[in-house]
Coordinates of C-alpha atoms in Angstrom, one line a residue:
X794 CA -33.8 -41.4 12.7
X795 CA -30.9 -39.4 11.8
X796 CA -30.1 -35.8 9.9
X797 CA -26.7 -36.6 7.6
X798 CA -25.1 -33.5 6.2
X799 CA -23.8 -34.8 2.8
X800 CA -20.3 -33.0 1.0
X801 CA -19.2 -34.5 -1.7
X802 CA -15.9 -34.5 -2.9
X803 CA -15.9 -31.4 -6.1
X804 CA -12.9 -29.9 -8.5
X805 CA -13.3 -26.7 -6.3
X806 CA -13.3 -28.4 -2.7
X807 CA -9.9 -29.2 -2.4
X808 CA -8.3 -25.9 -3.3
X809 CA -11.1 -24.3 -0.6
X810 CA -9.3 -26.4 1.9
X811 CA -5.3 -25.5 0.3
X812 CA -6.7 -21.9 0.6
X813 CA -7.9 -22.0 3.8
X814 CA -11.3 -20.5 2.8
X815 CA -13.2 -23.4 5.3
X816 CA -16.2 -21.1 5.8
X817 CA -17.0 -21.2 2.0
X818 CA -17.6 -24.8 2.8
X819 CA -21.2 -24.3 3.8
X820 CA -21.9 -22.6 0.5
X821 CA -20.7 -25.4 -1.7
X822 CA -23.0 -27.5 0.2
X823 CA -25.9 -25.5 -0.4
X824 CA -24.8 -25.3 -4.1
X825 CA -24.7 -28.7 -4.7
X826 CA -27.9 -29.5 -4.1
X827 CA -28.1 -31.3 -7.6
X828 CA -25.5 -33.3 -6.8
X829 CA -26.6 -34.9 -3.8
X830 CA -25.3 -32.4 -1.2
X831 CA -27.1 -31.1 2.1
X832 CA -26.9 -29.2 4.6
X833 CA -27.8 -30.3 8.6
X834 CA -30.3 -27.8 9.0
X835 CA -31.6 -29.5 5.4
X836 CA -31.8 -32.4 6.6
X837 CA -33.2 -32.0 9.7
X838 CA -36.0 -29.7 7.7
X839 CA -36.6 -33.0 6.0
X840 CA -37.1 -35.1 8.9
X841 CA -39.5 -32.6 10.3
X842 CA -41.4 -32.8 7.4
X843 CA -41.7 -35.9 7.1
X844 CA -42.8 -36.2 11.0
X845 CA -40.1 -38.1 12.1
X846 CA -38.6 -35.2 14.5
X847 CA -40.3 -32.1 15.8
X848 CA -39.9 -28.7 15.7
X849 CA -37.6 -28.4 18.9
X850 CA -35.4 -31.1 18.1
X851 CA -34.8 -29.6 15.2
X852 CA -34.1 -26.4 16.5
X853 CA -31.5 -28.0 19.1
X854 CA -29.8 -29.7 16.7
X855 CA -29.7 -27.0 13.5
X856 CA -26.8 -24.8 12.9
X857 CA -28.8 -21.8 11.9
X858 CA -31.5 -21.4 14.9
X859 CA -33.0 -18.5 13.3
X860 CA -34.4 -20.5 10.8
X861 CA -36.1 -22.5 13.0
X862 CA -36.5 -19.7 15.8
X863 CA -40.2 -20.3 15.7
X864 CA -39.6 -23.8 17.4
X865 CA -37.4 -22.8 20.2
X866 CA -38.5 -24.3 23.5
X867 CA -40.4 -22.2 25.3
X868 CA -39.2 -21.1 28.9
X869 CA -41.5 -22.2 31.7
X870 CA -43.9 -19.3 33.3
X871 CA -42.2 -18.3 36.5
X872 CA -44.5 -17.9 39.4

């Protein structure tokens, strides 16, 4: 399976990029939901949901890892 981050192409997009405002990107993802957009870490919430990945791929592959934090690998026991 695969985890697709979807932007699609807005009035507002292309004066983000002119302006150089690139980190207001994310938001207008999250935003536009209702239009079809998604974030990775949406995506790959999706997937998990769905049981087609688990928890610590997920939290691998996410941008924000503290969203996922509660999937981290866990370290082996040292003895």
């Amino acid at each position: 399976c695969c985890a697709n981050e979807v932007l699609l192409a807005t009035s507002g997009l292309g004066n983000v990029i002119r302006e150089g405002n690139i980190s207001m990107i994310k938001n207008m993802i999250q935003s536009g939901g209702n239009l079809g957009m998604q974030t990775m870490d949406t995506a790959l919430e999706k997937l998990m949901q769905a049981g087609k990945a688990d928890g610590e791929d997920v939290f691998l592959k996410a941008t924000d890892k503290t969203k996922f934090q509660k999937y981290a690998p866990q370290k082996a026991a040292v003895h």
